[in-house]
Short mmCIF file of C-alpha atoms in Angstrom, two decimals:
data_model
loop_
_atom_site.label_atom_id
_atom_site.label_comp_id
_atom_site.label_asym_id
_atom_site.label_seq_id
_atom_site.Cartn_x
_atom_site.Cartn_y
_atom_site.Cartn_z
CA UNK A 1365 -71.93 143.23 120.16
CA UNK A 1366 -72.12 145.21 116.96
CA UNK A 1367 -74.89 147.67 116.14
CA UNK A 1368 -76.58 148.15 112.78
CA UNK A 1369 -76.13 151.44 110.97
CA UNK A 1370 -78.62 153.97 112.26
CA UNK A 1371 -78.14 153.23 115.95
CA UNK A 1372 -76.42 155.52 118.42
CA UNK A 1373 -73.89 153.83 120.72
CA UNK A 1374 -73.93 154.37 124.47
CA UNK A 1375 -71.21 156.65 125.81
CA UNK A 1376 -69.15 153.64 126.86
CA UNK A 1377 -68.55 152.64 123.26
CA UNK A 1378 -65.70 155.12 123.04
CA UNK A 1379 -64.00 154.37 126.32
CA UNK A 1380 -60.64 154.25 124.62
CA UNK A 1381 -60.87 157.94 123.76
CA UNK A 1382 -61.08 160.88 126.09
CA UNK A 1383 -64.47 162.36 126.95
CA UNK A 1384 -65.70 165.39 125.01
CA UNK A 1385 -63.97 168.53 126.20
CA UNK A 1386 -65.94 171.46 127.58
CA UNK A 1387 -66.49 174.01 124.82
CA UNK A 1388 -64.41 177.13 124.73
CA UNK A 1389 -65.12 180.28 122.74
CA UNK A 1390 -64.08 179.89 119.10
CA UNK A 1391 -61.49 182.28 117.70
CA UNK A 1392 -59.85 182.62 114.34
CA UNK A 1393 -56.45 181.86 115.80
CA UNK A 1394 -55.33 180.60 119.16
CA UNK A 1395 -52.10 180.10 121.04
CA UNK A 1396 -51.74 176.77 122.85
CA UNK A 1397 -51.16 177.03 126.60
CA UNK A 1398 -47.63 176.43 127.81
CA UNK A 1399 -46.80 172.83 128.62
CA UNK A 1400 -46.61 172.35 132.40
CA UNK A 1401 -43.38 170.93 133.75
CA UNK A 1402 -43.38 167.19 134.19
CA UNK A 1403 -43.86 166.01 137.73
CA UNK A 1404 -41.02 164.15 139.30
CA UNK A 1405 -43.48 161.38 140.15
CA UNK A 1406 -44.78 160.91 136.62
CA UNK A 1407 -43.82 157.63 134.94
CA UNK A 1408 -41.40 157.88 132.06
CA UNK A 1409 -41.01 155.56 129.10
CA UNK A 1410 -37.96 153.33 128.76
CA UNK A 1411 -36.58 153.82 132.31
CA UNK A 1412 -33.59 151.64 131.56
CA UNK A 1413 -32.94 152.89 128.03
CA UNK A 1414 -29.91 151.20 126.48
CA UNK A 1415 -27.89 151.33 129.69
CA UNK A 1416 -28.76 147.73 130.49
CA UNK A 1417 -26.18 145.30 129.10
CA UNK A 1418 -28.78 142.78 127.93
CA UNK A 1419 -31.87 143.40 125.77
CA UNK A 1420 -35.18 141.81 126.69
CA UNK A 1421 -35.73 138.75 124.50
CA UNK A 1422 -39.24 138.03 123.21
CA UNK A 1423 -39.45 134.48 121.90
CA UNK A 1424 -42.42 133.35 119.83
CA UNK A 1425 -43.58 129.76 120.22
CA UNK A 1426 -45.89 127.40 118.39
CA UNK A 1427 -46.93 124.70 120.79
CA UNK A 1428 -43.65 123.76 122.42
CA UNK A 1429 -41.48 124.75 119.46
CA UNK A 1430 -39.22 127.75 119.07
CA UNK A 1431 -37.62 128.68 115.79
CA UNK A 1432 -33.95 129.37 115.26
CA UNK A 1433 -30.70 129.05 117.17
CA UNK A 1434 -30.91 132.58 118.56
CA UNK A 1435 -34.33 131.92 120.07
CA UNK A 1436 -33.14 128.75 121.77
CA UNK A 1437 -30.07 130.55 123.07
CA UNK A 1438 -32.22 133.35 124.47
CA UNK A 1439 -34.20 130.86 126.55
CA UNK A 1440 -31.11 128.92 127.63
CA UNK A 1441 -29.27 132.03 128.82
CA UNK A 1442 -32.21 133.71 130.60
CA UNK A 1443 -32.16 134.45 134.31
CA UNK A 1444 -35.91 135.09 134.27
CA UNK A 1445 -38.55 133.48 132.05
CA UNK A 1446 -41.96 135.14 131.81
CA UNK A 1447 -44.83 133.49 130.00
CA UNK A 1448 -48.23 131.87 130.22
CA UNK A 1449 -48.51 128.59 132.10
CA UNK A 1450 -48.82 126.87 128.73
CA UNK A 1451 -45.59 128.35 127.40
CA UNK A 1452 -43.67 127.76 130.61
CA UNK A 1453 -44.79 124.13 130.69
CA UNK A 1454 -43.20 123.61 127.26
CA UNK A 1455 -39.89 125.21 128.26
CA UNK A 1456 -36.96 123.48 129.91
CA UNK A 1457 -34.67 125.61 132.06
CA UNK A 1458 -32.11 125.42 134.83
CA UNK A 1459 -33.46 125.18 138.41
CA UNK A 1460 -31.81 128.55 139.09
CA UNK A 1461 -33.95 130.30 136.47
CA UNK A 1462 -36.88 132.24 137.91
CA UNK A 1463 -40.12 131.38 136.13
CA UNK A 1464 -42.97 133.91 136.33
CA UNK A 1465 -46.44 133.25 134.99
CA UNK A 1466 -48.00 136.13 133.06
CA UNK A 1467 -51.33 136.60 134.80
CA UNK A 1468 -51.06 140.24 135.88
CA UNK A 1469 -51.99 143.45 134.05
CA UNK A 1470 -49.33 145.00 131.83
CA UNK A 1471 -48.22 147.67 134.37
CA UNK A 1472 -47.40 144.89 136.84
CA UNK A 1473 -45.51 142.99 134.15
CA UNK A 1474 -43.57 146.12 133.22
CA UNK A 1475 -42.69 146.76 136.86
CA UNK A 1476 -41.38 143.20 137.23
CA UNK A 1477 -39.28 143.49 134.07
CA UNK A 1478 -37.88 146.85 135.20
CA UNK A 1479 -36.91 145.42 138.57
CA UNK A 1480 -35.11 142.45 137.05
CA UNK A 1481 -33.29 144.73 134.63
CA UNK A 1482 -32.17 146.92 137.52
CA UNK A 1483 -30.60 143.79 138.93
CA UNK A 1484 -28.84 143.22 135.58
CA UNK A 1485 -30.68 139.95 134.98
CA UNK A 1486 -31.39 138.52 131.53
CA UNK A 1487 -35.15 138.60 130.88
CA UNK A 1488 -36.90 136.43 128.30
CA UNK A 1489 -40.62 136.78 127.57
CA UNK A 1490 -42.37 133.80 125.96
CA UNK A 1491 -45.20 134.58 123.53
CA UNK A 1492 -47.39 132.88 120.94
CA UNK A 1493 -46.46 132.89 117.27
CA UNK A 1494 -45.13 136.18 115.97
CA UNK A 1495 -44.95 138.63 118.93
CA UNK A 1496 -44.91 141.54 116.48
CA UNK A 1497 -48.33 140.60 115.08
CA UNK A 1498 -50.98 141.68 117.62
CA UNK A 1499 -48.54 140.57 120.32
CA UNK A 1500 -46.22 141.72 123.07
CA UNK A 1501 -43.72 143.56 120.91
CA UNK A 1502 -45.75 146.77 120.61
CA UNK A 1503 -46.42 147.09 124.36
CA UNK A 1504 -42.85 146.34 125.38
CA UNK A 1505 -41.44 148.63 122.68
CA UNK A 1506 -43.67 151.44 123.93
CA UNK A 1507 -42.39 150.85 127.46
CA UNK A 1508 -38.70 150.13 126.94
CA UNK A 1509 -38.03 151.42 123.44
CA UNK A 1510 -37.53 149.12 120.43
CA UNK A 1511 -33.74 149.09 120.74
CA UNK A 1512 -34.08 147.44 124.16
CA UNK A 1513 -35.77 144.40 122.60
CA UNK A 1514 -34.59 141.36 120.68
CA UNK A 1515 -37.52 139.63 118.98
CA UNK A 1516 -37.48 136.00 117.83
CA UNK A 1517 -40.71 135.38 115.90
CA UNK A 1518 -42.38 132.08 115.12
CA UNK A 1519 -45.04 131.64 112.42
CA UNK A 1520 -48.13 133.61 113.40
CA UNK A 1521 -51.30 131.79 114.41
CA UNK A 1522 -53.10 133.47 111.50
CA UNK A 1523 -50.58 132.13 108.98
CA UNK A 1524 -50.91 128.64 110.46
CA UNK A 1525 -54.71 128.84 110.48
CA UNK A 1526 -54.88 129.79 106.81
CA UNK A 1527 -52.35 127.05 106.05
CA UNK A 1528 -54.75 124.40 107.41
CA UNK A 1529 -57.09 125.29 104.53
CA UNK A 1530 -54.50 125.80 101.84
CA UNK A 1531 -55.65 129.40 101.50
CA UNK A 1532 -53.39 132.31 100.70
CA UNK A 1533 -53.93 135.27 102.99
CA UNK A 1534 -52.10 138.22 101.47
CA UNK A 1535 -55.54 139.55 100.46
CA UNK A 1536 -57.19 138.91 103.85
CA UNK A 1537 -58.30 141.46 106.45
CA UNK A 1538 -56.98 140.49 109.87
CA UNK A 1539 -58.30 141.82 113.17
CA UNK A 1540 -57.81 140.87 116.80
CA UNK A 1541 -60.36 140.60 119.60
CA UNK A 1542 -57.72 138.95 121.81
CA UNK A 1543 -57.22 141.30 124.73
CA UNK A 1544 -59.06 144.00 122.76
CA UNK A 1545 -62.62 145.21 122.26
CA UNK A 1546 -64.73 143.12 119.90
CA UNK A 1547 -66.51 145.95 118.08
CA UNK A 1548 -63.48 147.40 116.22
CA UNK A 1549 -62.59 143.90 115.04
CA UNK A 1550 -66.09 143.35 113.68
CA UNK A 1551 -66.04 146.76 112.01
CA UNK A 1552 -62.82 145.80 110.25
CA UNK A 1553 -63.97 142.43 108.90
CA UNK A 1554 -67.73 142.78 108.35
CA UNK A 1555 -67.45 143.71 104.68
CA UNK A 1556 -64.21 141.84 103.90
CA UNK A 1557 -64.40 138.99 101.35
CA UNK A 1558 -61.72 137.12 103.32
CA UNK A 1559 -60.86 137.73 106.96
CA UNK A 1560 -59.40 136.33 110.16
CA UNK A 1561 -60.16 137.21 113.79
CA UNK A 1562 -58.09 136.25 116.83
CA UNK A 1563 -60.26 135.43 119.86
CA UNK A 1564 -59.88 134.97 123.62
CA UNK A 1565 -62.03 133.98 126.64
CA UNK A 1566 -63.65 137.43 126.81
CA UNK A 1567 -64.42 137.46 123.07
CA UNK A 1568 -64.69 133.79 122.03
CA UNK A 1569 -65.51 132.63 118.50
CA UNK A 1570 -69.24 132.46 119.22
CA UNK A 1571 -69.22 136.17 120.15
CA UNK A 1572 -67.76 136.89 116.71
CA UNK A 1573 -70.57 134.86 115.15
CA UNK A 1574 -73.27 136.67 117.13
CA UNK A 1575 -71.87 140.05 116.10
CA UNK A 1576 -71.76 139.04 112.42
CA UNK A 1577 -75.28 137.62 112.21
CA UNK A 1578 -76.80 141.00 111.34
CA UNK A 1579 -73.82 142.22 109.32
CA UNK A 1580 -72.37 139.41 107.23
CA UNK A 1581 -74.48 136.25 107.61
CA UNK A 1582 -73.33 134.67 104.35
CA UNK A 1583 -69.80 133.54 105.16
CA UNK A 1584 -67.96 130.24 105.11
CA UNK A 1585 -66.38 129.86 108.55
CA UNK A 1586 -63.42 127.84 109.79
CA UNK A 1587 -62.47 127.86 113.46
CA UNK A 1588 -58.90 126.72 114.13
CA UNK A 1589 -58.28 126.20 117.86
CA UNK A 1590 -55.23 125.62 120.06
CA UNK A 1591 -52.88 125.96 117.13
CA UNK A 1592 -49.66 123.97 117.47
CA UNK A 1593 -50.86 122.00 120.50
CA UNK A 1594 -51.51 118.28 120.57
CA UNK A 1595 -55.25 118.93 120.74
CA UNK A 1596 -55.36 121.39 117.81
CA UNK A 1597 -58.77 121.26 116.13
CA UNK A 1598 -60.41 122.57 112.96
CA UNK A 1599 -64.19 123.13 112.67
CA UNK A 1600 -66.08 124.10 109.50
CA UNK A 1601 -69.39 125.92 109.89
CA UNK A 1602 -71.28 129.07 108.85
CA UNK A 1603 -72.00 132.31 110.72
CA UNK A 1604 -75.17 130.92 112.31
CA UNK A 1605 -73.28 127.84 113.46
CA UNK A 1606 -70.47 130.01 114.75
CA UNK A 1607 -72.92 132.06 116.84
CA UNK A 1608 -74.69 128.99 118.21
CA UNK A 1609 -71.61 126.86 118.84
CA UNK A 1610 -69.15 126.53 121.67
CA UNK A 1611 -65.51 126.69 120.68
CA UNK A 1612 -62.17 126.92 122.42
CA UNK A 1613 -61.66 130.64 123.13
CA UNK A 1614 -58.02 130.49 122.04
CA UNK A 1615 -58.82 130.29 118.35
CA UNK A 1616 -58.46 131.96 114.99
CA UNK A 1617 -61.74 132.39 113.12
CA UNK A 1618 -61.41 132.41 109.33
CA UNK A 1619 -64.26 133.87 107.25
CA UNK A 1620 -64.71 133.83 103.50
CA UNK A 1621 -67.51 135.18 101.33
CA UNK A 1622 -68.45 132.31 99.00
CA UNK A 1623 -69.25 134.85 96.29
CA UNK A 1624 -65.59 135.86 96.34
CA UNK A 1625 -64.09 132.41 96.72
CA UNK A 1626 -61.58 133.16 93.99
CA UNK A 1627 -59.65 136.21 95.21
CA UNK A 1628 -59.23 138.99 92.69
CA UNK A 1629 -57.43 141.42 94.99
CA UNK A 1630 -58.83 144.44 96.77
CA UNK A 1631 -60.41 147.30 94.85
CA UNK A 1632 -59.86 150.76 96.28
CA UNK A 1633 -62.55 153.05 94.99
CA UNK A 1634 -64.11 156.36 95.95
CA UNK A 1635 -65.99 159.14 94.19
CA UNK A 1636 -68.87 156.86 93.24
CA UNK A 1637 -71.66 158.23 91.08
CA UNK A 1638 -74.50 160.02 92.86
CA UNK A 1639 -76.74 157.26 91.51
CA UNK A 1640 -75.05 154.84 93.92
CA UNK A 1641 -76.73 156.60 96.87
CA UNK A 1642 -80.35 157.33 97.67
CA UNK A 1643 -80.69 161.09 98.11
CA UNK A 1644 -83.26 163.88 98.22
CA UNK A 1645 -83.49 166.42 95.41
CA UNK A 1646 -79.81 166.31 94.56
CA UNK A 1647 -78.80 166.83 98.23
CA UNK A 1648 -75.56 164.91 97.86
CA UNK A 1649 -71.90 165.84 97.54
CA UNK A 1650 -71.16 165.41 93.85
CA UNK A 1651 -68.83 162.56 92.96
CA UNK A 1652 -65.93 164.75 91.79
CA UNK A 1653 -66.14 167.02 94.84
CA UNK A 1654 -66.39 163.98 97.09
CA UNK A 1655 -63.26 162.49 95.55
CA UNK A 1656 -61.33 165.72 96.21
CA UNK A 1657 -62.67 166.01 99.75
CA UNK A 1658 -61.69 162.44 100.64
CA UNK A 1659 -58.22 163.06 99.27
CA UNK A 1660 -57.82 166.20 101.38
CA UNK A 1661 -59.04 164.32 104.47
CA UNK A 1662 -56.00 162.00 104.26
CA UNK A 1663 -57.84 159.28 106.15
CA UNK A 1664 -56.08 157.31 108.85
CA UNK A 1665 -56.87 153.57 109.15
CA UNK A 1666 -58.28 154.06 112.66
CA UNK A 1667 -59.72 156.82 114.81
CA UNK A 1668 -62.91 158.86 114.71
CA UNK A 1669 -64.48 160.77 111.81
CA UNK A 1670 -67.46 163.12 111.83
CA UNK A 1671 -69.53 163.68 108.68
CA UNK A 1672 -71.48 166.81 109.68
CA UNK A 1673 -74.52 167.80 107.66
CA UNK A 1674 -74.26 164.37 106.09
CA UNK A 1675 -77.26 164.58 103.71
CA UNK A 1676 -77.13 161.23 101.91
CA UNK A 1677 -74.12 160.11 103.96
CA UNK A 1678 -72.01 159.55 100.84
CA UNK A 1679 -68.76 161.02 102.22
CA UNK A 1680 -68.88 159.14 105.51
CA UNK A 1681 -69.90 155.90 103.80
CA UNK A 1682 -67.02 156.08 101.33
CA UNK A 1683 -64.64 156.94 104.17
CA UNK A 1684 -65.84 153.86 106.07
CA UNK A 1685 -65.25 151.72 102.99
CA UNK A 1686 -61.72 153.09 102.57
CA UNK A 1687 -60.85 152.67 106.29
CA UNK A 1688 -63.02 149.90 107.77
CA UNK A 1689 -61.65 150.37 111.30
CA UNK A 1690 -62.44 154.08 111.28
CA UNK A 1691 -65.34 154.97 113.59
CA UNK A 1692 -67.60 157.16 111.46
CA UNK A 1693 -70.42 159.31 112.84
CA UNK A 1694 -72.85 160.78 110.28
CA UNK A 1695 -74.68 163.77 111.77
CA UNK A 1696 -77.89 164.82 110.01
CA UNK A 1697 -80.77 166.84 111.48
CA UNK A 1698 -83.45 165.71 109.01
CA UNK A 1699 -84.97 162.40 110.13
CA UNK A 1700 -85.83 161.25 106.61
CA UNK A 1701 -82.31 161.99 105.38
CA UNK A 1702 -80.89 160.18 108.42
CA UNK A 1703 -82.95 157.13 107.47
CA UNK A 1704 -81.56 157.33 103.93
CA UNK A 1705 -78.03 157.39 105.35
CA UNK A 1706 -78.71 154.14 107.21
CA UNK A 1707 -80.13 152.59 104.03
CA UNK A 1708 -77.15 153.73 101.97
CA UNK A 1709 -74.71 152.43 104.56
CA UNK A 1710 -76.34 149.00 104.53
CA UNK A 1711 -76.28 148.93 100.73
CA UNK A 1712 -72.54 149.61 100.74
CA UNK A 1713 -71.68 147.33 103.69
CA UNK A 1714 -70.40 150.38 105.58
CA UNK A 1715 -70.42 150.49 109.38
CA UNK A 1716 -71.33 153.98 110.49
CA UNK A 1717 -73.31 155.51 113.34
CA UNK A 1718 -76.10 157.91 112.37
CA UNK A 1719 -76.84 160.78 114.74
CA UNK A 1720 -80.16 162.50 114.06
CA UNK A 1721 -79.79 165.95 115.56
CA UNK A 1722 -78.74 169.48 114.69
CA UNK A 1723 -75.06 170.47 114.81
CA UNK A 1724 -73.29 171.81 116.75
CA UNK A 1725 -75.47 170.56 119.65
CA UNK A 1726 -75.36 167.01 118.24
CA UNK A 1727 -71.58 166.90 118.63
CA UNK A 1728 -71.49 167.30 122.41
CA UNK A 1729 -71.68 163.59 123.28
CA UNK A 1730 -69.48 162.27 120.48
CA UNK A 1731 -65.82 161.29 120.92
CA UNK A 1732 -63.31 163.87 119.70
CA UNK A 1733 -62.69 163.53 115.96
CA UNK A 1734 -59.45 162.94 114.08
CA UNK A 1735 -61.11 163.77 110.76
CA UNK A 1736 -64.14 165.95 110.01
CA UNK A 1737 -66.06 166.57 106.81
CA UNK A 1738 -68.53 169.44 106.91
CA UNK A 1739 -71.03 169.35 104.09
CA UNK A 1740 -73.63 171.56 105.71
CA UNK A 1741 -73.90 174.06 108.52
CA UNK A 1742 -72.73 177.49 109.51
CA UNK A 1743 -69.41 178.78 110.75
CA UNK A 1744 -70.50 177.92 114.31
CA UNK A 1745 -70.31 174.27 113.27
CA UNK A 1746 -66.80 174.75 111.90
CA UNK A 1747 -65.71 176.51 115.10
CA UNK A 1748 -67.03 173.70 117.29
CA UNK A 1749 -65.28 171.11 115.12
CA UNK A 1750 -62.00 173.04 115.43
CA UNK A 1751 -62.54 173.19 119.17
CA UNK A 1752 -62.90 169.41 119.38
CA UNK A 1753 -60.38 168.29 116.73
CA UNK A 1754 -57.59 166.07 118.06
CA UNK A 1755 -53.94 167.12 117.56
CA UNK A 1756 -52.88 166.38 113.99
CA UNK A 1757 -56.47 166.14 112.83
CA UNK A 1758 -57.92 167.42 109.56
CA UNK A 1759 -61.14 169.23 108.73
CA UNK A 1760 -62.50 169.51 105.18
CA UNK A 1761 -65.47 171.82 104.64
CA UNK A 1762 -67.36 172.57 101.42
CA UNK A 1763 -69.32 175.73 100.66
CA UNK A 1764 -71.11 177.23 97.67
CA UNK A 1765 -71.24 180.77 99.10
CA UNK A 1766 -67.99 182.73 98.75
CA UNK A 1767 -68.34 184.78 101.93
CA UNK A 1768 -68.72 181.69 104.08
CA UNK A 1769 -65.87 179.96 102.24
CA UNK A 1770 -63.56 182.94 102.87
CA UNK A 1771 -64.37 182.82 106.58
CA UNK A 1772 -63.60 179.08 106.62
CA UNK A 1773 -60.39 179.70 104.69
CA UNK A 1774 -59.28 182.20 107.35
CA UNK A 1775 -59.68 179.48 109.99
CA UNK A 1776 -58.38 176.47 108.06
CA UNK A 1777 -55.70 177.95 105.83
CA UNK A 1778 -56.38 176.23 102.50
CA UNK A 1779 -59.03 176.68 99.82
CA UNK A 1780 -59.68 175.64 96.25
CA UNK A 1781 -62.68 175.87 93.96
CA UNK A 1782 -63.78 172.67 92.22
CA UNK A 1783 -65.40 173.36 88.83
CA UNK A 1784 -66.53 170.34 86.83
CA UNK A 1785 -68.08 170.04 83.38
CA UNK A 1786 -69.64 166.70 82.54
CA UNK A 1787 -70.00 165.38 79.03
CA UNK A 1788 -73.66 164.73 78.14
CA UNK A 1789 -75.23 163.55 74.86
CA UNK A 1790 -76.79 166.09 72.54
CA UNK A 1791 -78.70 163.76 70.25
CA UNK A 1792 -77.60 163.71 66.63
CA UNK A 1793 -75.37 166.73 67.23
CA UNK A 1794 -72.98 164.71 69.42
CA UNK A 1795 -72.21 165.81 72.98
CA UNK A 1796 -71.90 168.96 75.00
CA UNK A 1797 -70.24 169.87 78.29
CA UNK A 1798 -72.68 170.55 81.13
CA UNK A 1799 -71.32 172.37 84.20
CA UNK A 1800 -72.26 171.48 87.74
CA UNK A 1801 -72.33 174.12 90.43
CA UNK A 1802 -68.80 175.11 91.51
CA UNK A 1803 -67.93 174.30 95.12
CA UNK A 1804 -65.29 175.79 97.43
CA UNK A 1805 -63.30 173.18 99.34
CA UNK A 1806 -61.48 174.41 102.47
CA UNK A 1807 -59.21 172.26 104.61
CA UNK A 1808 -56.77 172.33 107.51
CA UNK A 1809 -55.21 172.56 110.02
CA UNK A 1810 -52.89 169.54 109.80
#
């Protein structure tokens, strides 16, 4: 279930990331501890490597159909077929072929594949649609290595779902709640003019509708279920109907904003005017500085970002718009400013979590960040952010005081000063250039 901006998630909302680390004293430089030797009992990736004479075939199916001669040959020559009961029921094979239904967790599946490969048996995994699109390819490639796989894709369920409506989908946002948490999928699609979500029994279509009721209630909805099967169905509704209905869990939910029925392509924009955000007495990162800071952050599509000393929330909100699947926490100690952040986030259809508390104490219960913007706070805040930053992460901090900026530069390694003059009218005399306060921008360590 999604939460509106301004609510703090329970600790379990970040179960896919490690818990906050105990704090250690901050220092200007540090030497990482030596890497302990790997235990002989630790699992290793790709235990078979390329030594096995036969790659593992992954064959995508639509209903009972496979696509291409190579895919049919992979099934015909397999010693072991692994798939759902639905896929196995569609597949003809010799009585000598072992048929295993995929009902176990991935580690059990991997162990079975490894054992069959040790016995030099040909293994073929049956999957739905395109296995490389939210499918088995990623997991098996992580386990065996991509060179140990031979993938035979079919049309993806998303492509087939959009085809039922005659809609193009190169401009659509696609997310999966199939075998994954629902919240990141909702975060990705809530503000998208056109989107698709893959569902499953844990997160059926009606769960998607319930999560969208408070976020994006005005959407045309199409639910395409059991794609490629004899009982394939298509239902047209709206978000309220989606939330109240009962649909086959194995579906693709298509959503389209009627105000954007004619696609014009995505617009990537940041550095909006300060007038686009409610703020107190100019307490906002100026548009030009914000544009530079977001560029230095080098946002990743996913992960966790902290906006510390958020003020109006403008940096975190624009980051959330640029990377909808990014989990953004805006930390602001002033309750009135925190309320403004929630209002600004709603106005910009940005999904962020507002934390009303003083940093660095407010950071203790948050998941470790991959990106951090510091728009307010002392060097103790910077040190705590460095202490918690994930490997390869980036911190960008802005300061107006040179002494503090030099201290930050010593820790982060990079610094510039942003000086901007804006053209303003001067009545009948024409225009003049009006400077805004210069700001030091420091960044590192990635």
